[in-house]
Structure formats: C-alpha cells, structure tokens
CSV table of C-alpha atoms and ligand atoms in Angstrom, one decimal:
chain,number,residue,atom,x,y,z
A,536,UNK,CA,19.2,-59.6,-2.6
A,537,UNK,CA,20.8,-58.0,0.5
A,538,UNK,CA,24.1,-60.5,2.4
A,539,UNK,CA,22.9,-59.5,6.0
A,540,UNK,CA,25.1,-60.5,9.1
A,541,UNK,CA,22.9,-61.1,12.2
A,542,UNK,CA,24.4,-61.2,15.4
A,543,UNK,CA,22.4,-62.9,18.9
A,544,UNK,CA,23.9,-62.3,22.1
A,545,UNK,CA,24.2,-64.8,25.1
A,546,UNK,CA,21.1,-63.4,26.6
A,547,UNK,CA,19.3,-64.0,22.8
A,548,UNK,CA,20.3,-67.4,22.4
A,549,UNK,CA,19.9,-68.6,26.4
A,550,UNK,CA,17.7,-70.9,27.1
A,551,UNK,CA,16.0,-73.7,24.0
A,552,UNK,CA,12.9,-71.5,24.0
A,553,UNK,CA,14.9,-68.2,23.2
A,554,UNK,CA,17.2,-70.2,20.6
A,555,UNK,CA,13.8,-71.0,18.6
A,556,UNK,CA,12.3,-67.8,18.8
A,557,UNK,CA,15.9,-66.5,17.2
A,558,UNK,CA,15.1,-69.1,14.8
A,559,UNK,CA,11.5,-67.5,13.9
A,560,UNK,CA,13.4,-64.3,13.7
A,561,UNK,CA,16.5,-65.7,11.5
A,562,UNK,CA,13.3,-67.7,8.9
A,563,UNK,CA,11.3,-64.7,8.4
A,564,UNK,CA,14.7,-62.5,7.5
A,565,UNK,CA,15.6,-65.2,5.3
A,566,UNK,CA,12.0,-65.5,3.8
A,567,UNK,CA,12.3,-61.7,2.7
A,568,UNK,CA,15.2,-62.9,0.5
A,569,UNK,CA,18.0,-62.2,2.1
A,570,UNK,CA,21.4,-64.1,2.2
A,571,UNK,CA,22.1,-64.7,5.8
A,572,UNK,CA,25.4,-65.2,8.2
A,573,UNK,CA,24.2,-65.7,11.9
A,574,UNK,CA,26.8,-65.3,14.6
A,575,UNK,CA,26.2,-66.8,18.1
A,576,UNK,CA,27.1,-66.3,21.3
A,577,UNK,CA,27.3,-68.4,24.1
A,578,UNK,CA,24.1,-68.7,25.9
A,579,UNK,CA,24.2,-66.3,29.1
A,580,UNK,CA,26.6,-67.4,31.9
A,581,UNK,CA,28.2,-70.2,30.0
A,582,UNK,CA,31.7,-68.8,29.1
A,583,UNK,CA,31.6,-67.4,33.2
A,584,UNK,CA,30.9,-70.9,34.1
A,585,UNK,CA,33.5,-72.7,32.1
A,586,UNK,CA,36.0,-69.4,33.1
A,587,UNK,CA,35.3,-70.5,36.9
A,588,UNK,CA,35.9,-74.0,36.3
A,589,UNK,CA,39.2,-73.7,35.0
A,590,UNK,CA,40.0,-71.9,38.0
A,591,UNK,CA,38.9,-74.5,40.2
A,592,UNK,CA,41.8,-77.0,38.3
A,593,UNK,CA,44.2,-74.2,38.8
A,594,UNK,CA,45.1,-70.5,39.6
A,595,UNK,CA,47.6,-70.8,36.6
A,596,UNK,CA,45.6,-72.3,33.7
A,597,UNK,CA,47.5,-72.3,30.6
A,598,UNK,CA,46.0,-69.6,28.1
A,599,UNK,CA,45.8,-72.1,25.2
A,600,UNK,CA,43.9,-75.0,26.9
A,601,UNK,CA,41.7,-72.0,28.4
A,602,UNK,CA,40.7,-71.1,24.9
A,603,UNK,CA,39.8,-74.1,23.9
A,604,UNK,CA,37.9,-74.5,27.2
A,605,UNK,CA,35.7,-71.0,26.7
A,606,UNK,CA,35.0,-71.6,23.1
A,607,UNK,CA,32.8,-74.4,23.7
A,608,UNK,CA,30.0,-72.0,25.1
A,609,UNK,CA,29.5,-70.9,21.1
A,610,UNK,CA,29.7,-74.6,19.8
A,611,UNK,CA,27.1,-75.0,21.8
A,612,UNK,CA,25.0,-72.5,21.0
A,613,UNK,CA,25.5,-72.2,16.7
A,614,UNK,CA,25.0,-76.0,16.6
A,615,UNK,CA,21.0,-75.7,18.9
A,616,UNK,CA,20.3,-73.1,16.3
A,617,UNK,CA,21.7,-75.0,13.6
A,618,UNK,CA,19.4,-77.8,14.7
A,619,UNK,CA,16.8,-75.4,15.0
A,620,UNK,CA,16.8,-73.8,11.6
A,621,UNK,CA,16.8,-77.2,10.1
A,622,UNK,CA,13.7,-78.1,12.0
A,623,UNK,CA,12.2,-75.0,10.7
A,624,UNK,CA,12.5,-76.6,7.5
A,625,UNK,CA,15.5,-74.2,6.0
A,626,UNK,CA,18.9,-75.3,5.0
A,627,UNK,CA,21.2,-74.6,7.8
A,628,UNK,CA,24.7,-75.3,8.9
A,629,UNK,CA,27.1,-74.2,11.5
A,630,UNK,CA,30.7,-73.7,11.4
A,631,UNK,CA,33.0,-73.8,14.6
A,632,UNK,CA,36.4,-71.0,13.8
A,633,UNK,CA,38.8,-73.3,12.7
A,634,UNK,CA,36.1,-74.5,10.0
A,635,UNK,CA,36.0,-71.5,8.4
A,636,UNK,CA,38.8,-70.7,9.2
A,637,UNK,CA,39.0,-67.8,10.9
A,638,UNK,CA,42.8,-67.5,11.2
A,639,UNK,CA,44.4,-65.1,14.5
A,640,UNK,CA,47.3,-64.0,15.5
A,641,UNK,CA,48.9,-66.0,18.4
A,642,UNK,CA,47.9,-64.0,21.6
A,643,UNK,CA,45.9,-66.1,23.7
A,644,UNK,CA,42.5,-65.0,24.9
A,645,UNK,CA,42.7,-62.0,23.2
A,646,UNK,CA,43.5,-62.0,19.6
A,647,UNK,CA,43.2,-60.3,16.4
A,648,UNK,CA,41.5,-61.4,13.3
A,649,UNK,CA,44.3,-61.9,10.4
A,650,UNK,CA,42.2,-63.2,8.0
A,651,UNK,CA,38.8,-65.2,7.1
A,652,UNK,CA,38.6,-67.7,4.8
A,653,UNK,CA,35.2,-67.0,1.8
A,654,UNK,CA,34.6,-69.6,-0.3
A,655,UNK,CA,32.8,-72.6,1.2
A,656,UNK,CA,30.4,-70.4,3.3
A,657,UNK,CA,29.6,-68.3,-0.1
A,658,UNK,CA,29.0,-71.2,-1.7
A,659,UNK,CA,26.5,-72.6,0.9
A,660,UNK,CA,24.5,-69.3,0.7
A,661,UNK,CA,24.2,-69.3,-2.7
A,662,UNK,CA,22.8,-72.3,-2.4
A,663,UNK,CA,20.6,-70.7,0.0
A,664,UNK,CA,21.8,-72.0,2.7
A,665,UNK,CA,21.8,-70.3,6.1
A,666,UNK,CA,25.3,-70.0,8.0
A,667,UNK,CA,25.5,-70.2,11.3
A,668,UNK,CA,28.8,-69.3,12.5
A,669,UNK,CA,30.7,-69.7,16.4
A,670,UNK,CA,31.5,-66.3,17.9
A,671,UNK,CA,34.6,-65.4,19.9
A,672,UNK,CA,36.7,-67.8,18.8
A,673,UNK,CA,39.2,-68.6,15.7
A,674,UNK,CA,42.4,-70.5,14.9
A,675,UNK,CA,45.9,-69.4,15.0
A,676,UNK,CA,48.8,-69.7,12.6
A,677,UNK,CA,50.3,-72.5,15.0
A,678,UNK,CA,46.9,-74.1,14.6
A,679,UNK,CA,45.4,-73.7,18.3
A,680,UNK,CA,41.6,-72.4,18.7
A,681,UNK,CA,41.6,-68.8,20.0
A,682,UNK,CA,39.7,-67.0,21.6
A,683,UNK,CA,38.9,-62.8,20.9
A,684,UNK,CA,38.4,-61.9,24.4
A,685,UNK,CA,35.3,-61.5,26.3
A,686,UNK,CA,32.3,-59.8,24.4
A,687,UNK,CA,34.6,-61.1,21.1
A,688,UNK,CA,31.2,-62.4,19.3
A,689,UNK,CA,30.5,-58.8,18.6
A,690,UNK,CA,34.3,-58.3,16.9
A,691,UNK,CA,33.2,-61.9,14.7
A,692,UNK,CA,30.1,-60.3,13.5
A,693,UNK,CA,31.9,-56.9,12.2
A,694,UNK,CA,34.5,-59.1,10.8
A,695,UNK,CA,32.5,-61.6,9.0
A,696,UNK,CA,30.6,-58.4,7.5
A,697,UNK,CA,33.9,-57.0,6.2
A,698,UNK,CA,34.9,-60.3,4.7
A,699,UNK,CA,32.1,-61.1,3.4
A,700,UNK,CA,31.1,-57.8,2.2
A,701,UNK,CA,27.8,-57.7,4.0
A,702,UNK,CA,25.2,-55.1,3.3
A,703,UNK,CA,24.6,-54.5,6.9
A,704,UNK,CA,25.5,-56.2,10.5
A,705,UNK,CA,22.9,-56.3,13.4
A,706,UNK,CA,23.4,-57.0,16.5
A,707,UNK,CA,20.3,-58.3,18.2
A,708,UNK,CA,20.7,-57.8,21.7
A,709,UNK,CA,18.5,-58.4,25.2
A,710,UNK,CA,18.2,-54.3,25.1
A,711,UNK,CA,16.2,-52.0,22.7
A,712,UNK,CA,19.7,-50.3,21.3
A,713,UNK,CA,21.8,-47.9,22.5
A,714,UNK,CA,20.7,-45.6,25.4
A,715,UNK,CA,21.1,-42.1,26.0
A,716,UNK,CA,22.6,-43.1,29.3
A,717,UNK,CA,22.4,-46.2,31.6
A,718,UNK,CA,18.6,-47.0,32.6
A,719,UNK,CA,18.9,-48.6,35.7
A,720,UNK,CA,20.3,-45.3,37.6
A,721,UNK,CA,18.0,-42.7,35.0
A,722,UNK,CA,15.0,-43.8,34.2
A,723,UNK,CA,14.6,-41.1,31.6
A,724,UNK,CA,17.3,-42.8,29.3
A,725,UNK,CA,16.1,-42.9,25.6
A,726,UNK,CA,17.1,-44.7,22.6
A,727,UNK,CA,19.4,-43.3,20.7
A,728,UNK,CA,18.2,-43.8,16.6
A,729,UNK,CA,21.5,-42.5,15.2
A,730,UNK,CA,24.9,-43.2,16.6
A,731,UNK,CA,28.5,-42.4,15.4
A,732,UNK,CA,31.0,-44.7,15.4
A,733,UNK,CA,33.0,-42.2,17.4
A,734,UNK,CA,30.6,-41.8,19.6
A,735,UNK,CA,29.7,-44.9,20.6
A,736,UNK,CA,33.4,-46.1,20.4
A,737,UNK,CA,33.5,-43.5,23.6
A,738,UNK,CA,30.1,-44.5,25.0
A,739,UNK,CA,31.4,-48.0,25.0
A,740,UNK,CA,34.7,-47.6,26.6
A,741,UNK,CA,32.8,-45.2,29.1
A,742,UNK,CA,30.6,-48.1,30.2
A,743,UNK,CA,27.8,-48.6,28.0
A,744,UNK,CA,27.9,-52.1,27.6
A,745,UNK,CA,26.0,-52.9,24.7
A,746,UNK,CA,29.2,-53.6,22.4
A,747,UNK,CA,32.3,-54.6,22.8
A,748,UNK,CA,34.7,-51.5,22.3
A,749,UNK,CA,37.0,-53.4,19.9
A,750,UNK,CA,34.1,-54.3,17.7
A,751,UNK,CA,32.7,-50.9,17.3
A,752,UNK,CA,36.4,-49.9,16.6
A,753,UNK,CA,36.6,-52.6,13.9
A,754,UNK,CA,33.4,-51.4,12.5
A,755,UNK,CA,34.8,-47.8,12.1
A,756,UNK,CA,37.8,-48.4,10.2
A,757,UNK,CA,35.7,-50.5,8.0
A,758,UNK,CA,33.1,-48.5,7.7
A,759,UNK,CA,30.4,-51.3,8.3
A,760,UNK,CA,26.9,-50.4,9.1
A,761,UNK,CA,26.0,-51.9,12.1
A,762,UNK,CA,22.1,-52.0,13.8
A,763,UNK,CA,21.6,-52.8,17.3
A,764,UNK,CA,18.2,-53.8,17.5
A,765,UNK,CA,15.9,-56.1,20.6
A,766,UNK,CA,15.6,-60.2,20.0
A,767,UNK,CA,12.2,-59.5,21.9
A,768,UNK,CA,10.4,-56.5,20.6
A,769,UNK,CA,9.5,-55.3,17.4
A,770,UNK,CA,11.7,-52.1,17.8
A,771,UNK,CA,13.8,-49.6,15.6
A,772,UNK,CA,16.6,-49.9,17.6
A,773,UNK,CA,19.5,-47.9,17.0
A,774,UNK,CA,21.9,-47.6,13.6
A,775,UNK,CA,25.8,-47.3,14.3
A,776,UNK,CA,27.3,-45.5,10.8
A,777,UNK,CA,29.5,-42.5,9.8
A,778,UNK,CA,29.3,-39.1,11.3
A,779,UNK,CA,28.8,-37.4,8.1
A,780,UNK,CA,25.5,-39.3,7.5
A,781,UNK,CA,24.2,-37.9,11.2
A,782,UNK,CA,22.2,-34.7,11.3
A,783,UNK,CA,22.9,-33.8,14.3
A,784,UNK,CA,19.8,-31.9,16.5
A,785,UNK,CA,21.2,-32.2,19.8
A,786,UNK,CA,25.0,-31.2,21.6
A,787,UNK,CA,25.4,-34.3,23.4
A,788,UNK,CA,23.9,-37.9,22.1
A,789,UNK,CA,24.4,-40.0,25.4
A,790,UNK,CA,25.7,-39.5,29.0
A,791,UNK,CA,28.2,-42.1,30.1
A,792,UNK,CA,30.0,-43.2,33.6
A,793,UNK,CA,32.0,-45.2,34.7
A,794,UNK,CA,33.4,-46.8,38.3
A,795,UNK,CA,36.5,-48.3,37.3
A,796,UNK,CA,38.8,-45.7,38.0
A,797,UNK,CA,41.1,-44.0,41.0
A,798,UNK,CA,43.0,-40.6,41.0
A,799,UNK,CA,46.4,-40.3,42.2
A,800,UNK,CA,48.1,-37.0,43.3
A,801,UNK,CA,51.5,-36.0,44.1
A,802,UNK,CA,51.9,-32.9,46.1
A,803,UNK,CA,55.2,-30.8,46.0
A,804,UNK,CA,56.6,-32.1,43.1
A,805,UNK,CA,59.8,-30.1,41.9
A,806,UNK,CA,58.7,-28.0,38.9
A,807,UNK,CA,61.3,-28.8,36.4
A,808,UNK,CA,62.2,-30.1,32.6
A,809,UNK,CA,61.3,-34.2,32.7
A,810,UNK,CA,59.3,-34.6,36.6
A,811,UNK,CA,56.8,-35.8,34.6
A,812,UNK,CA,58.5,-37.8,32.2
A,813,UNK,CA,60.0,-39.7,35.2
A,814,UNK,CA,56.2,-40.0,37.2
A,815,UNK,CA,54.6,-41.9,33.4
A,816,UNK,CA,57.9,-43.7,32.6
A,817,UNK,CA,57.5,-46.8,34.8
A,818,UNK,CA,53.6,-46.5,34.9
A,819,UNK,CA,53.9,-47.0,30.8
A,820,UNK,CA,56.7,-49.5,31.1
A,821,UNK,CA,54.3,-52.0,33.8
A,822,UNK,CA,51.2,-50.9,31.1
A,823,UNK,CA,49.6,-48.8,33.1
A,824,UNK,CA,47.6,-46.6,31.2
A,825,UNK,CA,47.1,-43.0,32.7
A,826,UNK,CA,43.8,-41.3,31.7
A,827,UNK,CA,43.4,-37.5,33.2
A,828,UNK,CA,46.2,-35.6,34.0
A,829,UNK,CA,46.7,-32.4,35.6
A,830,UNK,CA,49.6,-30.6,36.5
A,831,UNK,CA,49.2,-27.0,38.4
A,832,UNK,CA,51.4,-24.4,37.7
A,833,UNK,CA,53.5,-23.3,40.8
A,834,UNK,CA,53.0,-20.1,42.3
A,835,UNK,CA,56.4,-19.9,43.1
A,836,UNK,CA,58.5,-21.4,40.3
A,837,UNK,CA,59.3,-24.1,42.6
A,838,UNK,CA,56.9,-26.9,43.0
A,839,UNK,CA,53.7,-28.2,41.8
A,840,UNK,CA,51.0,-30.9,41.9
A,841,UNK,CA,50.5,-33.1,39.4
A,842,UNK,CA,47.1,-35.8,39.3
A,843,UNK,CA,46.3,-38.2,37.8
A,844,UNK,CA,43.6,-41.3,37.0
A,845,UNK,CA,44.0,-44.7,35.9
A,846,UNK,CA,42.0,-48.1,36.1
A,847,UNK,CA,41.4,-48.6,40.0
A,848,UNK,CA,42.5,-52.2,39.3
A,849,UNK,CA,46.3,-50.5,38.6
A,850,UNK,CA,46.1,-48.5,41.7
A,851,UNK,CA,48.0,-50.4,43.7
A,852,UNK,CA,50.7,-51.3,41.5
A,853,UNK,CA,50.7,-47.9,40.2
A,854,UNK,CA,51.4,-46.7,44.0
A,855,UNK,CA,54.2,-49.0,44.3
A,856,UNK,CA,56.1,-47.9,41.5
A,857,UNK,CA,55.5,-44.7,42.4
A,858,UNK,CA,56.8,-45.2,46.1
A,859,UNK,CA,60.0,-47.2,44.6
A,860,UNK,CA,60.9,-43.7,42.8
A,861,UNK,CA,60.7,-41.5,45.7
A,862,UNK,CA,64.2,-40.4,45.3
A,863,UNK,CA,63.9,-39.2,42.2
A,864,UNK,CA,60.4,-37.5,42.2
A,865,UNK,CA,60.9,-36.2,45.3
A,866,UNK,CA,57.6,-35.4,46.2
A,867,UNK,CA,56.7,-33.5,49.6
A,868,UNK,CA,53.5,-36.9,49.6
A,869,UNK,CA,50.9,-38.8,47.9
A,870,UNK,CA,47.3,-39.1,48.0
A,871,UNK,CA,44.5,-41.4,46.5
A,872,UNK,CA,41.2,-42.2,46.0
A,873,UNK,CA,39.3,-44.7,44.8
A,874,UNK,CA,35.9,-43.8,45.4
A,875,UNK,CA,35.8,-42.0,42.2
A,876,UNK,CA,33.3,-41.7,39.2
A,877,UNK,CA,33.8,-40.6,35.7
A,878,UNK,CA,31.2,-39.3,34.4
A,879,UNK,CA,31.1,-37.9,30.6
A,880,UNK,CA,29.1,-36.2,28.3
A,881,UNK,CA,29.8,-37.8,24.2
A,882,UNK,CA,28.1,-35.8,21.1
A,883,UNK,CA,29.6,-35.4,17.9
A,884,UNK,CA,27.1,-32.0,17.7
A,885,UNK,CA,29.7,-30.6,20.4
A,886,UNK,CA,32.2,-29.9,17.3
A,887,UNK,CA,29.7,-27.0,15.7
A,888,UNK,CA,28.4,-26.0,19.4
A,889,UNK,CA,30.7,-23.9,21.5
A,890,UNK,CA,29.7,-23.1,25.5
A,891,UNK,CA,29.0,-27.1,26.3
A,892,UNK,CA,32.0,-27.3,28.7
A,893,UNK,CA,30.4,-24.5,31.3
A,894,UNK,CA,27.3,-25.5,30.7
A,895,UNK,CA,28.6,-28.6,32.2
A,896,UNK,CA,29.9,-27.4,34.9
A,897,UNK,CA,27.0,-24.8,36.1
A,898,UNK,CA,24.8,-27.6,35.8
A,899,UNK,CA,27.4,-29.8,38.6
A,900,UNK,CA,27.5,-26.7,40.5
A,901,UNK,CA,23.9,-25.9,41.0
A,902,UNK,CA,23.8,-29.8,42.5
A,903,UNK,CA,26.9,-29.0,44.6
A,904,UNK,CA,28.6,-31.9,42.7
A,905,UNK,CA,32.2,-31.1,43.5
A,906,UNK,CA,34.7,-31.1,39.7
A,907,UNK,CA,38.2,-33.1,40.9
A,908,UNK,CA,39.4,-33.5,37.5
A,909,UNK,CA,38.4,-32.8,33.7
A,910,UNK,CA,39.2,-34.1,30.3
A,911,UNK,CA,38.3,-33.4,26.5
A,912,UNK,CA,38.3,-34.5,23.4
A,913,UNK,CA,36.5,-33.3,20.4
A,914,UNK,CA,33.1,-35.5,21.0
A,915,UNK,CA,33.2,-36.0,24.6
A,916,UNK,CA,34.0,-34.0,28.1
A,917,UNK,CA,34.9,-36.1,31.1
A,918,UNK,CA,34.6,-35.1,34.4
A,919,UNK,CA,36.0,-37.1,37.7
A,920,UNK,CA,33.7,-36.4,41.0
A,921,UNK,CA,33.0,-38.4,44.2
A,922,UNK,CA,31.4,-41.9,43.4
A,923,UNK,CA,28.8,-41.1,45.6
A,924,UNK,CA,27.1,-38.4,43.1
A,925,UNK,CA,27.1,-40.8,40.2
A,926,UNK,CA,23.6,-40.6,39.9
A,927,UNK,CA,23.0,-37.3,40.5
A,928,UNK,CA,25.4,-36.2,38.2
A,929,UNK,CA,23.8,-38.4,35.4
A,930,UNK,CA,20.7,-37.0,35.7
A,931,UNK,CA,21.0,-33.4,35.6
A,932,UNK,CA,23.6,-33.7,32.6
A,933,UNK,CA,21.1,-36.3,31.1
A,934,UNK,CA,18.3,-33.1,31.7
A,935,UNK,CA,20.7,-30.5,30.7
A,936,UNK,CA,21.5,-31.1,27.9
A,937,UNK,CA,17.8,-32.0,26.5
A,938,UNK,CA,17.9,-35.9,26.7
A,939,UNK,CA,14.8,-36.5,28.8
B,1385,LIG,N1,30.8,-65.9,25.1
B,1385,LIG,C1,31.8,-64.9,25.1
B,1385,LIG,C2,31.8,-64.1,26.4
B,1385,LIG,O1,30.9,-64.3,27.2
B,1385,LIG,C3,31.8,-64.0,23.9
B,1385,LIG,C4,30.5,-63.2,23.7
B,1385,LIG,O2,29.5,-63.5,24.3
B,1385,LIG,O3,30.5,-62.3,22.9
B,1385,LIG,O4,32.6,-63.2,26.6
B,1386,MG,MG1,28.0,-59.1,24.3
C-alpha cells in the first residue's frame, strides 16, 4: 500500500463540476489501494478576490487579520471536496491548519512550516479514511492562522509528504507538467518527463509558474518525489527527483525568461579597494537583492563601470539610495532600463557538456539579439537583452539547443 499526497490547484478545484471530477480522480486512486492526503487550493481567483477586498477596508490591513481573511479560499474548497468524497460514497474528512495543526513561525503572510502534528490524520487513514487537508495556511506559536504566501498550497503538499512520510507527492495542475519553455510565446514547447530539483528550482524562479519556488526548494532538501501531472488529461506529466536518478540526453532541459527585472549602470566609477562594497551596502541593507553584476576593468587604472540588475519593482528605491550616496561613489552618471528581459538556458547536462555558453551566444547573434549582460551558474546561463526580443530569443535557444 503506497501513502500518496495529491495536490489540486485553484484552477483543479474551481468551479462544483471540477471539484467532482477531482473527486472521480481522488476515488479511483483510492480504489487502487492507496492511502490518500489531498491538499486543496482555493478555487481560481478566490484568494485575489478576498486580497482586493481587504484593500477596499484599508491600504494598511493588518497582516494577521489578512491571514485569516485569505485562508478562507482553502476552507472552502477542502470542505466541497470533502462533501464530495462523501457523496461518492468514501470516508472523507477535511481538516482546516490549525486542526492538524500545522504549527508556523510568526511571520505573517509568509511563513515557515515548524512542525506538523501525525497522529489523528494517520489514524483516520488507517481507517481508510481519505484526508482532505486546507492548503496555504497553518497556525502559529501565538496561536493566529497563517498563511505561507501566495502559491503556499504547493509548500503544504511537500510538507505533509515529509511528515507524513509519503511515497510520492503529485501536483495535479490545469497544465500537462513542466514545459521545456513557456507555450504561449513558443508553440514548440514540450513536456519535460524528467526534471531536477535544481533545475526546476531555477526554471521556477525564472518564471515557469507551475510551482511555487519555495515548494520545489522544500522538496529538494527533503528529497521528496514530486509528479506534476493534468487534472484533465490522462497524461505522463513530468517527475520532479534527484539529479543522480536523470540520464541526461540533452544540454539544456528548459528555456526560461523573465520580465521582472531592470539593469542599472554607473559610469566612471573610481577603480579602487571597497567602490563596490559601498554601491551593494545600502542596496543589501533596504533588501534589495542584486542579480547580475558586472564590473569593467579600466583601461587606465582609473575608473570603471560597474552594472547591475535587480527586481524592476526595486528600481526606484534602488536609484534613490544610489543618488543619496553620490558623494561617496562619485560616479561621472547613472543610467537604467527597465525594458529588460532575462532570458536563461537551465540543464543539469551542461555540467558534462563544455562549449554551451558560445553556442548561446552565436545563436543570439545570428538573430542580431544584442548580449547587455550575462550570468552562470553550474545548471543554468542567464543572459539580459532588450524586452522587445523575448520571443525571439526563446525560440532560437528553444531550437538550438534540440528542444523542438
Ligand atoms: N490560494 C493561495 C493563492 O492563491 C494558495 C495557493 O493557491 O497555492 O496564493
Ligand atoms: Mg499554484
């Protein structure tokens, strides 16, 4: 008898008729003896719709009572299927966070999972009962629901599977799996069978949105098996596990982007011990986080340029603190863009494969796709260019490197 975890999305569980088809799917996984924990999500647009409304009572809405507010979307939700299953004819029951418990730290709207509390739940499944458990939310230590920020249902899923020492955890989403790259700008992107956590930890930070970066992160320090896989058709979908259990074929698995960034450069900065200790300093003290840098070196001992990226939604903080420090930096001026797009190649197969960086970049040239920064890491090379040649740039990377 296999303990499975099975995970629905808001888009799975979002209207009555989807919540009993997820009940067809959650009977006949049961029926082939398995012990089952389902995790919900609110149904689509609900935790949007309950976000809005708080703004509508005020701009300043205490964190706490905004918890509270946005984790009523899953009780919702695990209570219809609940019903559901119990109409169905099986044994069902759902539990809200603070049921189980599932105990959190203290930080509002965004907290980490301390600890999850067994033995009623086990007990219900072995007397084969169905679970049906509240995503994104838990209780914390000063006994206040929580909630594990947006996308959290995926981090409950990979953390009931750790406590509860789960065989495997699917997530059943409103997409086949993972994707080679985005489908609605390439419509060559293919599913990926195979998936590193590595990888997909960097596919899902890059913009892939089909899990929550924390949750895949979770999943890797755990080592939990996880299986995207399509509420609506019968399909393979794609296994998340350990690069060691990957054969790897192919250089690069997927080709990400993203649009949430902006580059900043300083030009004429004095080329001495610490000028770039003082430019991150106040950036890291306001949490900025800095993605790409580059420094030149200067011709003439004297003075260089250094640039950098960060989350577009920092730029103008970012540009502030900068300006605030001219004194010290003494920079000759500053100049940024926000019309920028990363766009990265991730593959695990790039470790064994050397020659994949100018391969990269031949195949950008020959499209005239203009490099205005770069960054690597073992599994993944990012390049910044113009937002305008997103697509472009997708798609011959996606055909370069044998995806199509
Ligand atoms: N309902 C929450 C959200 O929309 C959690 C989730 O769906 O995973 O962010
Ligand atoms: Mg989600």
């Amino acid at each position: 008898m296999k303990r499975l975890v099975l995970k629905f999305g808001g888009t799975s569980v979002g209207t009555l008729e989807k919540i009993k088809k997820v009940a067809n799917i959650v009977k006949k996984r049961f029926s082939e003896s398995n012990e089952i924990i389902v995790i919900v999500s609110a149904m689509s647009g609900e935790t949007n719709k309950l976000n809005e409304q708080s703004k509508m009572v005020s701009k300043n809405f205490d964190n706490k009572e905004l918890d509270t507010l946005l984790s009523a979307g899953e009780q919702i939700s695990s209570s219809l299927l609940s019903g559901s299953l119990i109409e169905q004819g099986l044994k069902a029951r759902s539990w809200l966070g603070w049921q189980i418990p599932i105990i959190t730290n203290n930080n509002y709207t965004s907290s980490q999972i301390v600890k999850i509390k067994t033995e009623e739940i086990l007990n219900f499944l072995s007397k084969r009962g169905v679970a049906v458990i509240a995503g994104f939310q838990g209780i914390s230590l000063e006994n206040r629901i929580t909630t594990l920020g947006r996308g959290g249902s995926d981090l409950t899923a990979v953390a009931i599977a750790k406590f509860f020492k789960a065989d495997v955890c699917e997530i059943y989403t409103d997409v086949e799996g993972v994707l080679t790259t985005d489908p609605t700008i390439n419509d060559k992107a293919k599913i990926i069978k195979k998936i590193s956590y590595e990888e997909m930890l960097e596919m899902s930070s890059l913009g892939a949105k089909v899990m929550q970066p924390n949750s895949v992160q979770a999943a890797m320090i755990d080592n939990i098996p996880i299986h995207v896989r399509s509420t609506f058709l019968e399909k393979s979908g794609t296994k998340i596990i350990s690069q060691n259990e990957i054969d790897y074929k192919n250089v690069v698995t997927g080709v990400a982007y993203s649009k949430n960034d902006a580059k900043v450069s300083l030009v004429g900065v004095v080329d001495k011990p610490g000028v770039a200790a003082d430019i991150f300093e106040p950036l890291g003290e306001n949490n900025i986080n800095v993605d790409m840098v580059i420094q030149n070196t200067s011709s003439d001992g004297k003075k260089t340029d250094v640039t950098f990226t960060l989350k577009r939604e920092d730029l103008s903080k970012a540009l502030s603190l900068i300006e605030k420090n001219i004194k010290k930096l003494n920079y000759n001026k500053i100049i940024h863009d926000d019309k920028v797009a990363k766009i990265s190649i991730v593959g695990a197969g790039m470790i064994a494969n050397p020659g994949v960086t100018h391969k990269m970049f031949r195949s950008l040239a020959n499209k005239k796709i203009n490099i205005l920064a770069i960054s690597t890491s073992e599994i993944k090379i990012s390049v910044l260019v113009q937002e305008d040649f997103t697509q472009q740039a997708v798609k011959t990377l996606h055909k370069t490197f044998g995806l199509n």
